[in-house]
């Protein structure tokens, strides 16, 4: 049987490769059909004979359905195995005999491990012959009889081992046949609906056989491997069906579900829920329960078997995951009430039912998965962590999070970060050992970040000291120098093993993401979280400052900078110092203020680098980059640069609001000079703008320039977004060249070899990604514009209404200005040798007049119209609250005031 199935697998594979479709189809029908074949039915007798020959019928329709051949073959494999009775010995010691039997084992010609009976016989007879004395001679017949019993036991044991080996072999061949049918045969030979039904039937039957109490444990690994492949294909089949509902014509089929699901009405009741129709939710639930039973059946051992089952469970849970939906900017028009009262869609329903089934298994299942996540084989740990991540993300009742916290598993994971430190340090050498530790670390950090996204989870992580642990890790201080000449002079960069700098980023970025998520989620304990994150920044201050200096501009370094500025904007604030849970004396307080001051100045310095027109020119793409790779890199870089500007602006806003209780006592972050704008908007825009040294305060001109830049960026992103949405709605009408170009950015090589339908799928995926990228950019531009206007308004209000020029006659006012600039110096400077007063104290009447004149010129009608258009196009669509109009009105009012 085994060799016959292997031959069938090879034949299916070869005929598929050679495109002998009819031959492949004949074999598939033979194996998979559940309708009886009637080649020779002449009259009544033929039908009766055939009915008699069929081995079993499906329970609901005995006249027309027969058991699929692939399932009949599985039926013929008996999973149970009788184990011979244990030895009952009078003379020989049983443990010693077991040891002798084990020593006589060898592999025969078929590769089966059996005991050599002749060798065992010789050993035992020699043992009897060695006995001395009259008693031994008298008992010899009894001893020989016991040897005969042992040999009979061993013959039976050999039979068992050969039988198990044969069963394992035939099951392995059956599994190969199933895998070849699903992966190597042309997809269109089995209809989508039939494919799901076949996979469902096989999964249910194979589970029933292995979950039987009599089933031999030795067959578990083969069955687990088959279950993994079957679940992966089931997930793929169901998700493909969701994207192509059959109710509509081919052109608009994709869109009924994917594009409009966020803002159109749900499908009518008579049309069953799209996506889960072919096999129905109840079948999916049965498969889930059987999977969970299988996991529990493995008990404490068999971690490798569970690894396959965790993979299967992840594929299964993917079915209920909503596909990526394009952010068309229309969804926001729905009112909150409409969203709350909308009926539950198919995805949410299946997800809710899945988690209810998982939670019904209680602590027994939690214990097994958590234990595997903390200990054991690397791949098993990674998959267990991925499974925990998935379950925690959909567990609305937070049962799993509660169990993780109460049973101490979360604390174990957090404490293991310090243990990983030394291993991770060894990975930064030019020729690293195995990278397994890096992948396990990434899985662990991804899971902790998922936990931190839940408010309760963030509090539990703070309680277990996760940020304190990160501050203790020394690997973050081991930032490798960037090697401009390639990797240590190597002409071709390594293909598979990342460079030391990339490996370092794989270690650092998850830590920065975790800090950022904790700062965002920990609402109740925000100050405590910010204090801990600030200590993390200070304990690795050399690294942080190296990133903020941003010597090389690459996609990786910009991503670091975007995450880091996001963290600094929420943590490095003057008010946080009072919340630190360490005993600070006068000296250490000054040192902490010094660190905060340095972070502030370096962040402000970034504005002049990334807020200007030359920002994209700073990034030079390597010529050897693949075209598609370059496109997605350019998207990442643009997003990172806007994110950096948005973060720095948010930081400026927080600093001003924290440090300025009233308008009269404002802390100014920018000098009253619009010279940067005037210089950059002059006739030679291509000249490199002067970069402000970071110890001097930048001028307000940078803010106005950033405002103008963001407004023009907004319109280009908006047009690009609208074009992409139109393309997505009419993918089939796009010219072939454009489809090919879209596909190449997803799949750089081999686009010509795939079918047109697959090209459309890739093109859609690229367009959804592009639309969502543009939607994020629009959101950032809108935020930057609002914050720039706020900061511009606060500065203009201070300079034009409340600031007293130094050349004014009233010395009282002058001294008050000095006091204010001192306050500025305290908040922004720590080194005594840097005199900040020179930047701001000397604000003359001429400076203020010049500021007003320049502001009237730069903040003209055209810019104001642009800003109001943005509010109408975007801000009012996304939210009921918008600030642009109010801020523009206030700034206009300030510029009209004549100073006497």
PDB file of N, CA, C and O in Angstrom, residues 111-176:
ATOM      1  N   UNK A 111      15.263  -0.988   7.520  1.00  0.00           N
ATOM      2  CA  UNK A 111      15.367   0.205   8.359  1.00  0.00           C
ATOM      3  C   UNK A 111      14.548   0.133   9.620  1.00  0.00           C
ATOM      4  O   UNK A 111      14.325   1.142  10.278  1.00  0.00           O
ATOM      5  N   UNK A 112      14.055  -1.087   9.976  1.00  0.00           N
ATOM      6  CA  UNK A 112      13.261  -1.217  11.199  1.00  0.00           C
ATOM      7  C   UNK A 112      14.181  -1.602  12.352  1.00  0.00           C
ATOM      8  O   UNK A 112      15.081  -2.424  12.183  1.00  0.00           O
ATOM      9  N   UNK A 113      13.959  -1.005  13.520  1.00  0.00           N
ATOM     10  CA  UNK A 113      14.755  -1.344  14.704  1.00  0.00           C
ATOM     11  C   UNK A 113      14.142  -2.580  15.354  1.00  0.00           C
ATOM     12  O   UNK A 113      13.009  -2.529  15.835  1.00  0.00           O
ATOM     13  N   UNK A 114      14.898  -3.693  15.318  1.00  0.00           N
ATOM     14  CA  UNK A 114      14.405  -4.939  15.935  1.00  0.00           C
ATOM     15  C   UNK A 114      15.503  -5.549  16.803  1.00  0.00           C
ATOM     16  O   UNK A 114      16.672  -5.167  16.705  1.00  0.00           O
ATOM     17  N   UNK A 115      15.105  -6.495  17.629  1.00  0.00           N
ATOM     18  CA  UNK A 115      16.078  -7.169  18.499  1.00  0.00           C
ATOM     19  C   UNK A 115      16.580  -8.420  17.780  1.00  0.00           C
ATOM     20  O   UNK A 115      15.795  -9.195  17.220  1.00  0.00           O
ATOM     21  N   UNK A 116      17.879  -8.672  17.798  1.00  0.00           N
ATOM     22  CA  UNK A 116      18.491  -9.862  17.172  1.00  0.00           C
ATOM     23  C   UNK A 116      18.247 -11.057  18.102  1.00  0.00           C
ATOM     24  O   UNK A 116      18.903 -11.215  19.136  1.00  0.00           O
ATOM     25  N   UNK A 117      17.272 -11.945  17.713  1.00  0.00           N
ATOM     26  CA  UNK A 117      16.842 -13.033  18.602  1.00  0.00           C
ATOM     27  C   UNK A 117      17.973 -14.050  18.807  1.00  0.00           C
ATOM     28  O   UNK A 117      18.206 -14.525  19.931  1.00  0.00           O
ATOM     29  N   UNK A 118      18.687 -14.363  17.714  1.00  0.00           N
ATOM     30  CA  UNK A 118      19.772 -15.371  17.836  1.00  0.00           C
ATOM     31  C   UNK A 118      20.848 -14.875  18.807  1.00  0.00           C
ATOM     32  O   UNK A 118      21.336 -15.634  19.644  1.00  0.00           O
ATOM     33  N   UNK A 119      21.223 -13.610  18.667  1.00  0.00           N
ATOM     34  CA  UNK A 119      22.266 -13.049  19.555  1.00  0.00           C
ATOM     35  C   UNK A 119      21.786 -13.081  21.000  1.00  0.00           C
ATOM     36  O   UNK A 119      22.528 -13.476  21.919  1.00  0.00           O
ATOM     37  N   UNK A 120      20.506 -12.735  21.227  1.00  0.00           N
ATOM     38  CA  UNK A 120      19.954 -12.736  22.581  1.00  0.00           C
ATOM     39  C   UNK A 120      19.976 -14.166  23.157  1.00  0.00           C
ATOM     40  O   UNK A 120      20.328 -14.384  24.326  1.00  0.00           O
ATOM     41  N   UNK A 121      19.593 -15.144  22.296  1.00  0.00           N
ATOM     42  CA  UNK A 121      19.597 -16.552  22.731  1.00  0.00           C
ATOM     43  C   UNK A 121      20.988 -16.964  23.184  1.00  0.00           C
ATOM     44  O   UNK A 121      21.179 -17.561  24.247  1.00  0.00           O
ATOM     45  N   UNK A 122      22.014 -16.601  22.361  1.00  0.00           N
ATOM     46  CA  UNK A 122      23.405 -16.969  22.706  1.00  0.00           C
ATOM     47  C   UNK A 122      23.813 -16.358  24.037  1.00  0.00           C
ATOM     48  O   UNK A 122      24.421 -16.999  24.886  1.00  0.00           O
ATOM     49  N   UNK A 123      23.447 -15.073  24.219  1.00  0.00           N
ATOM     50  CA  UNK A 123      23.836 -14.381  25.467  1.00  0.00           C
ATOM     51  C   UNK A 123      23.205 -15.062  26.677  1.00  0.00           C
ATOM     52  O   UNK A 123      23.873 -15.329  27.699  1.00  0.00           O
ATOM     53  N   UNK A 124      21.912 -15.417  26.580  1.00  0.00           N
ATOM     54  CA  UNK A 124      21.203 -15.997  27.721  1.00  0.00           C
ATOM     55  C   UNK A 124      21.706 -17.411  28.032  1.00  0.00           C
ATOM     56  O   UNK A 124      21.889 -17.786  29.194  1.00  0.00           O
ATOM     57  N   UNK A 125      21.944 -18.208  26.953  1.00  0.00           N
ATOM     58  CA  UNK A 125      22.442 -19.578  27.175  1.00  0.00           C
ATOM     59  C   UNK A 125      23.827 -19.532  27.817  1.00  0.00           C
ATOM     60  O   UNK A 125      24.136 -20.302  28.741  1.00  0.00           O
ATOM     61  N   UNK A 126      24.647 -18.606  27.342  1.00  0.00           N
ATOM     62  CA  UNK A 126      25.991 -18.468  27.930  1.00  0.00           C
ATOM     63  C   UNK A 126      25.884 -18.139  29.415  1.00  0.00           C
ATOM     64  O   UNK A 126      26.654 -18.630  30.246  1.00  0.00           O
ATOM     65  N   UNK A 127      24.897 -17.299  29.761  1.00  0.00           N
ATOM     66  CA  UNK A 127      24.686 -16.911  31.159  1.00  0.00           C
ATOM     67  C   UNK A 127      24.324 -18.143  32.001  1.00  0.00           C
ATOM     68  O   UNK A 127      24.828 -18.344  33.105  1.00  0.00           O
ATOM     69  N   UNK A 128      23.444 -19.015  31.437  1.00  0.00           N
ATOM     70  CA  UNK A 128      23.029 -20.235  32.163  1.00  0.00           C
ATOM     71  C   UNK A 128      24.205 -21.201  32.305  1.00  0.00           C
ATOM     72  O   UNK A 128      24.443 -21.799  33.367  1.00  0.00           O
ATOM     73  N   UNK A 129      24.990 -21.334  31.207  1.00  0.00           N
ATOM     74  CA  UNK A 129      26.142 -22.256  31.241  1.00  0.00           C
ATOM     75  C   UNK A 129      27.179 -21.818  32.261  1.00  0.00           C
ATOM     76  O   UNK A 129      27.943 -22.634  32.776  1.00  0.00           O
ATOM     77  N   UNK A 130      27.213 -20.540  32.535  1.00  0.00           N
ATOM     78  CA  UNK A 130      28.239 -20.034  33.464  1.00  0.00           C
ATOM     79  C   UNK A 130      27.886 -20.339  34.919  1.00  0.00           C
ATOM     80  O   UNK A 130      28.711 -20.160  35.818  1.00  0.00           O
ATOM     81  N   UNK A 131      26.643 -20.747  35.152  1.00  0.00           N
ATOM     82  CA  UNK A 131      26.233 -21.029  36.540  1.00  0.00           C
ATOM     83  C   UNK A 131      26.942 -22.288  37.074  1.00  0.00           C
ATOM     84  O   UNK A 131      27.089 -23.282  36.355  1.00  0.00           O
ATOM     85  N   UNK A 132      27.346 -22.286  38.321  1.00  0.00           N
ATOM     86  CA  UNK A 132      28.063 -23.412  38.955  1.00  0.00           C
ATOM     87  C   UNK A 132      27.189 -24.027  40.053  1.00  0.00           C
ATOM     88  O   UNK A 132      26.268 -23.402  40.557  1.00  0.00           O
ATOM     89  N   UNK A 133      27.500 -25.267  40.404  1.00  0.00           N
ATOM     90  CA  UNK A 133      26.870 -25.883  41.604  1.00  0.00           C
ATOM     91  C   UNK A 133      25.707 -26.784  41.247  1.00  0.00           C
ATOM     92  O   UNK A 133      25.135 -26.730  40.144  1.00  0.00           O
ATOM     93  N   UNK A 134      25.354 -27.638  42.231  1.00  0.00           N
ATOM     94  CA  UNK A 134      24.303 -28.646  42.042  1.00  0.00           C
ATOM     95  C   UNK A 134      22.931 -27.994  41.823  1.00  0.00           C
ATOM     96  O   UNK A 134      22.140 -28.464  41.016  1.00  0.00           O
ATOM     97  N   UNK A 135      22.671 -26.919  42.546  1.00  0.00           N
ATOM     98  CA  UNK A 135      21.349 -26.261  42.451  1.00  0.00           C
ATOM     99  C   UNK A 135      21.094 -25.790  41.026  1.00  0.00           C
ATOM    100  O   UNK A 135      19.999 -25.963  40.478  1.00  0.00           O
ATOM    101  N   UNK A 136      22.138 -25.240  40.437  1.00  0.00           N
ATOM    102  CA  UNK A 136      22.001 -24.725  39.073  1.00  0.00           C
ATOM    103  C   UNK A 136      21.688 -25.862  38.104  1.00  0.00           C
ATOM    104  O   UNK A 136      20.866 -25.719  37.198  1.00  0.00           O
ATOM    105  N   UNK A 137      22.366 -27.010  38.319  1.00  0.00           N
ATOM    106  CA  UNK A 137      22.135 -28.151  37.408  1.00  0.00           C
ATOM    107  C   UNK A 137      20.700 -28.642  37.546  1.00  0.00           C
ATOM    108  O   UNK A 137      20.010 -28.918  36.564  1.00  0.00           O
ATOM    109  N   UNK A 138      20.200 -28.668  38.785  1.00  0.00           N
ATOM    110  CA  UNK A 138      18.820 -29.117  39.013  1.00  0.00           C
ATOM    111  C   UNK A 138      17.794 -28.179  38.381  1.00  0.00           C
ATOM    112  O   UNK A 138      16.749 -28.624  37.914  1.00  0.00           O
ATOM    113  N   UNK A 139      18.122 -26.885  38.373  1.00  0.00           N
ATOM    114  CA  UNK A 139      17.148 -25.894  37.864  1.00  0.00           C
ATOM    115  C   UNK A 139      17.317 -25.582  36.369  1.00  0.00           C
ATOM    116  O   UNK A 139      16.588 -24.772  35.814  1.00  0.00           O
ATOM    117  N   UNK A 140      18.258 -26.203  35.738  1.00  0.00           N
ATOM    118  CA  UNK A 140      18.566 -25.894  34.328  1.00  0.00           C
ATOM    119  C   UNK A 140      17.327 -25.974  33.422  1.00  0.00           C
ATOM    120  O   UNK A 140      17.083 -25.075  32.613  1.00  0.00           O
ATOM    121  N   UNK A 141      16.491 -27.103  33.550  1.00  0.00           N
ATOM    122  CA  UNK A 141      15.320 -27.157  32.665  1.00  0.00           C
ATOM    123  C   UNK A 141      14.388 -25.946  32.868  1.00  0.00           C
ATOM    124  O   UNK A 141      13.869 -25.385  31.897  1.00  0.00           O
ATOM    125  N   UNK A 142      14.231 -25.536  34.126  1.00  0.00           N
ATOM    126  CA  UNK A 142      13.367 -24.378  34.410  1.00  0.00           C
ATOM    127  C   UNK A 142      13.953 -23.095  33.805  1.00  0.00           C
ATOM    128  O   UNK A 142      13.234 -22.250  33.261  1.00  0.00           O
ATOM    129  N   UNK A 143      15.266 -22.962  33.912  1.00  0.00           N
ATOM    130  CA  UNK A 143      15.941 -21.779  33.341  1.00  0.00           C
ATOM    131  C   UNK A 143      15.774 -21.751  31.825  1.00  0.00           C
ATOM    132  O   UNK A 143      15.497 -20.701  31.232  1.00  0.00           O
ATOM    133  N   UNK A 144      15.946 -22.949  31.182  1.00  0.00           N
ATOM    134  CA  UNK A 144      15.809 -22.993  29.723  1.00  0.00           C
ATOM    135  C   UNK A 144      14.368 -22.645  29.299  1.00  0.00           C
ATOM    136  O   UNK A 144      14.134 -21.998  28.279  1.00  0.00           O
ATOM    137  N   UNK A 145      13.413 -23.059  30.134  1.00  0.00           N
ATOM    138  CA  UNK A 145      12.007 -22.737  29.849  1.00  0.00           C
ATOM    139  C   UNK A 145      11.774 -21.230  29.927  1.00  0.00           C
ATOM    140  O   UNK A 145      11.065 -20.635  29.102  1.00  0.00           O
ATOM    141  N   UNK A 146      12.428 -20.600  30.936  1.00  0.00           N
ATOM    142  CA  UNK A 146      12.261 -19.137  31.075  1.00  0.00           C
ATOM    143  C   UNK A 146      12.922 -18.397  29.914  1.00  0.00           C
ATOM    144  O   UNK A 146      12.403 -17.381  29.439  1.00  0.00           O
ATOM    145  N   UNK A 147      14.069 -18.959  29.431  1.00  0.00           N
ATOM    146  CA  UNK A 147      14.726 -18.354  28.252  1.00  0.00           C
ATOM    147  C   UNK A 147      13.769 -18.417  27.061  1.00  0.00           C
ATOM    148  O   UNK A 147      13.625 -17.457  26.294  1.00  0.00           O
ATOM    149  N   UNK A 148      13.078 -19.562  26.927  1.00  0.00           N
ATOM    150  CA  UNK A 148      12.119 -19.725  25.823  1.00  0.00           C
ATOM    151  C   UNK A 148      11.010 -18.672  25.927  1.00  0.00           C
ATOM    152  O   UNK A 148      10.603 -18.069  24.925  1.00  0.00           O
ATOM    153  N   UNK A 149      10.537 -18.433  27.160  1.00  0.00           N
ATOM    154  CA  UNK A 149       9.495 -17.398  27.369  1.00  0.00           C
ATOM    155  C   UNK A 149      10.013 -16.016  26.933  1.00  0.00           C
ATOM    156  O   UNK A 149       9.306 -15.257  26.263  1.00  0.00           O
ATOM    157  N   UNK A 150      11.268 -15.708  27.338  1.00  0.00           N
ATOM    158  CA  UNK A 150      11.863 -14.398  26.985  1.00  0.00           C
ATOM    159  C   UNK A 150      11.953 -14.255  25.466  1.00  0.00           C
ATOM    160  O   UNK A 150      11.608 -13.217  24.902  1.00  0.00           O
ATOM    161  N   UNK A 151      12.397 -15.342  24.798  1.00  0.00           N
ATOM    162  CA  UNK A 151      12.566 -15.269  23.342  1.00  0.00           C
ATOM    163  C   UNK A 151      11.215 -15.092  22.643  1.00  0.00           C
ATOM    164  O   UNK A 151      11.101 -14.352  21.675  1.00  0.00           O
ATOM    165  N   UNK A 152      10.187 -15.790  23.165  1.00  0.00           N
ATOM    166  CA  UNK A 152       8.846 -15.613  22.578  1.00  0.00           C
ATOM    167  C   UNK A 152       8.364 -14.166  22.747  1.00  0.00           C
ATOM    168  O   UNK A 152       7.778 -13.579  21.840  1.00  0.00           O
ATOM    169  N   UNK A 153       8.633 -13.605  23.926  1.00  0.00           N
ATOM    170  CA  UNK A 153       8.272 -12.196  24.194  1.00  0.00           C
ATOM    171  C   UNK A 153       8.973 -11.272  23.194  1.00  0.00           C
ATOM    172  O   UNK A 153       8.367 -10.359  22.618  1.00  0.00           O
ATOM    173  N   UNK A 154      10.273 -11.543  22.945  1.00  0.00           N
ATOM    174  CA  UNK A 154      11.055 -10.688  22.039  1.00  0.00           C
ATOM    175  C   UNK A 154      10.559 -10.824  20.607  1.00  0.00           C
ATOM    176  O   UNK A 154      10.481  -9.834  19.869  1.00  0.00           O
ATOM    177  N   UNK A 155      10.186 -12.055  20.200  1.00  0.00           N
ATOM    178  CA  UNK A 155       9.644 -12.251  18.846  1.00  0.00           C
ATOM    179  C   UNK A 155       8.352 -11.416  18.702  1.00  0.00           C
ATOM    180  O   UNK A 155       8.146 -10.723  17.704  1.00  0.00           O
ATOM    181  N   UNK A 156       7.512 -11.468  19.739  1.00  0.00           N
ATOM    182  CA  UNK A 156       6.285 -10.669  19.721  1.00  0.00           C
ATOM    183  C   UNK A 156       6.588  -9.176  19.677  1.00  0.00           C
ATOM    184  O   UNK A 156       5.919  -8.405  18.977  1.00  0.00           O
ATOM    185  N   UNK A 157       7.601  -8.781  20.422  1.00  0.00           N
ATOM    186  CA  UNK A 157       7.999  -7.360  20.470  1.00  0.00           C
ATOM    187  C   UNK A 157       8.512  -6.915  19.100  1.00  0.00           C
ATOM    188  O   UNK A 157       8.215  -5.811  18.641  1.00  0.00           O
ATOM    189  N   UNK A 158       9.300  -7.790  18.459  1.00  0.00           N
ATOM    190  CA  UNK A 158       9.800  -7.468  17.116  1.00  0.00           C
ATOM    191  C   UNK A 158       8.645  -7.277  16.133  1.00  0.00           C
ATOM    192  O   UNK A 158       8.664  -6.380  15.294  1.00  0.00           O
ATOM    193  N   UNK A 159       7.650  -8.181  16.256  1.00  0.00           N
ATOM    194  CA  UNK A 159       6.476  -8.086  15.376  1.00  0.00           C
ATOM    195  C   UNK A 159       5.798  -6.725  15.565  1.00  0.00           C
ATOM    196  O   UNK A 159       5.407  -6.073  14.608  1.00  0.00           O
ATOM    197  N   UNK A 160       5.654  -6.335  16.831  1.00  0.00           N
ATOM    198  CA  UNK A 160       5.024  -5.047  17.152  1.00  0.00           C
ATOM    199  C   UNK A 160       5.806  -3.894  16.516  1.00  0.00           C
ATOM    200  O   UNK A 160       5.233  -2.990  15.902  1.00  0.00           O
ATOM    201  N   UNK A 161       7.140  -3.915  16.678  1.00  0.00           N
ATOM    202  CA  UNK A 161       7.962  -2.827  16.135  1.00  0.00           C
ATOM    203  C   UNK A 161       7.869  -2.782  14.620  1.00  0.00           C
ATOM    204  O   UNK A 161       7.783  -1.705  14.013  1.00  0.00           O
ATOM    205  N   UNK A 162       7.867  -3.988  13.973  1.00  0.00           N
ATOM    206  CA  UNK A 162       7.766  -4.017  12.507  1.00  0.00           C
ATOM    207  C   UNK A 162       6.397  -3.511  12.062  1.00  0.00           C
ATOM    208  O   UNK A 162       6.285  -2.783  11.075  1.00  0.00           O
ATOM    209  N   UNK A 163       5.369  -3.896  12.824  1.00  0.00           N
ATOM    210  CA  UNK A 163       4.009  -3.476  12.491  1.00  0.00           C
ATOM    211  C   UNK A 163       3.883  -1.950  12.615  1.00  0.00           C
ATOM    212  O   UNK A 163       3.318  -1.279  11.742  1.00  0.00           O
ATOM    213  N   UNK A 164       4.414  -1.386  13.723  1.00  0.00           N
ATOM    214  CA  UNK A 164       4.367   0.072  13.920  1.00  0.00           C
ATOM    215  C   UNK A 164       5.128   0.794  12.817  1.00  0.00           C
ATOM    216  O   UNK A 164       4.696   1.821  12.313  1.00  0.00           O
ATOM    217  N   UNK A 165       6.298   0.226  12.458  1.00  0.00           N
ATOM    218  CA  UNK A 165       7.111   0.840  11.400  1.00  0.00           C
ATOM    219  C   UNK A 165       6.324   0.845  10.090  1.00  0.00           C
ATOM    220  O   UNK A 165       6.301   1.842   9.362  1.00  0.00           O
ATOM    221  N   UNK A 166       5.646  -0.277   9.814  1.00  0.00           N
ATOM    222  CA  UNK A 166       4.871  -0.370   8.567  1.00  0.00           C
ATOM    223  C   UNK A 166       3.722   0.638   8.578  1.00  0.00           C
ATOM    224  O   UNK A 166       3.448   1.313   7.586  1.00  0.00           O
ATOM    225  N   UNK A 167       3.061   0.745   9.737  1.00  0.00           N
ATOM    226  CA  UNK A 167       1.944   1.695   9.840  1.00  0.00           C
ATOM    227  C   UNK A 167       2.432   3.128   9.651  1.00  0.00           C
ATOM    228  O   UNK A 167       1.801   3.945   8.975  1.00  0.00           O
ATOM    229  N   UNK A 168       3.563   3.413  10.287  1.00  0.00           N
ATOM    230  CA  UNK A 168       4.118   4.765  10.172  1.00  0.00           C
ATOM    231  C   UNK A 168       4.487   5.060   8.726  1.00  0.00           C
ATOM    232  O   UNK A 168       4.248   6.152   8.209  1.00  0.00           O
ATOM    233  N   UNK A 169       5.053   4.028   8.055  1.00  0.00           N
ATOM    234  CA  UNK A 169       5.476   4.176   6.665  1.00  0.00           C
ATOM    235  C   UNK A 169       4.270   4.421   5.763  1.00  0.00           C
ATOM    236  O   UNK A 169       4.283   5.310   4.904  1.00  0.00           O
ATOM    237  N   UNK A 170       3.197   3.639   5.965  1.00  0.00           N
ATOM    238  CA  UNK A 170       2.031   3.792   5.097  1.00  0.00           C
ATOM    239  C   UNK A 170       1.330   5.129   5.393  1.00  0.00           C
ATOM    240  O   UNK A 170       0.828   5.796   4.488  1.00  0.00           O
ATOM    241  N   UNK A 171       1.331   5.553   6.649  1.00  0.00           N
ATOM    242  CA  UNK A 171       0.715   6.837   7.009  1.00  0.00           C
ATOM    243  C   UNK A 171       1.512   8.002   6.405  1.00  0.00           C
ATOM    244  O   UNK A 171       0.943   8.978   5.917  1.00  0.00           O
ATOM    245  N   UNK A 172       2.835   7.848   6.409  1.00  0.00           N
ATOM    246  CA  UNK A 172       3.721   8.859   5.807  1.00  0.00           C
ATOM    247  C   UNK A 172       3.422   8.965   4.304  1.00  0.00           C
ATOM    248  O   UNK A 172       3.354  10.065   3.745  1.00  0.00           O
ATOM    249  N   UNK A 173       3.234   7.803   3.651  1.00  0.00           N
ATOM    250  CA  UNK A 173       2.945   7.802   2.202  1.00  0.00           C
ATOM    251  C   UNK A 173       1.571   8.423   1.938  1.00  0.00           C
ATOM    252  O   UNK A 173       1.389   9.178   0.983  1.00  0.00           O
ATOM    253  N   UNK A 174       0.601   8.114   2.801  1.00  0.00           N
ATOM    254  CA  UNK A 174      -0.738   8.704   2.661  1.00  0.00           C
ATOM    255  C   UNK A 174      -0.654  10.218   2.805  1.00  0.00           C
ATOM    256  O   UNK A 174      -1.267  10.972   2.050  1.00  0.00           O
ATOM    257  N   UNK A 175       0.131  10.654   3.783  1.00  0.00           N
ATOM    258  CA  UNK A 175       0.296  12.096   4.004  1.00  0.00           C
ATOM    259  C   UNK A 175       0.930  12.748   2.768  1.00  0.00           C
ATOM    260  O   UNK A 175       0.502  13.818   2.332  1.00  0.00           O
ATOM    261  N   UNK A 176       1.959  12.089   2.186  1.00  0.00           N
ATOM    262  CA  UNK A 176       2.596  12.638   0.977  1.00  0.00           C
ATOM    263  C   UNK A 176       1.586  12.770  -0.154  1.00  0.00           C
ATOM    264  O   UNK A 176       1.556  13.777  -0.866  1.00  0.00           O
TER     265      UNK A 176
END
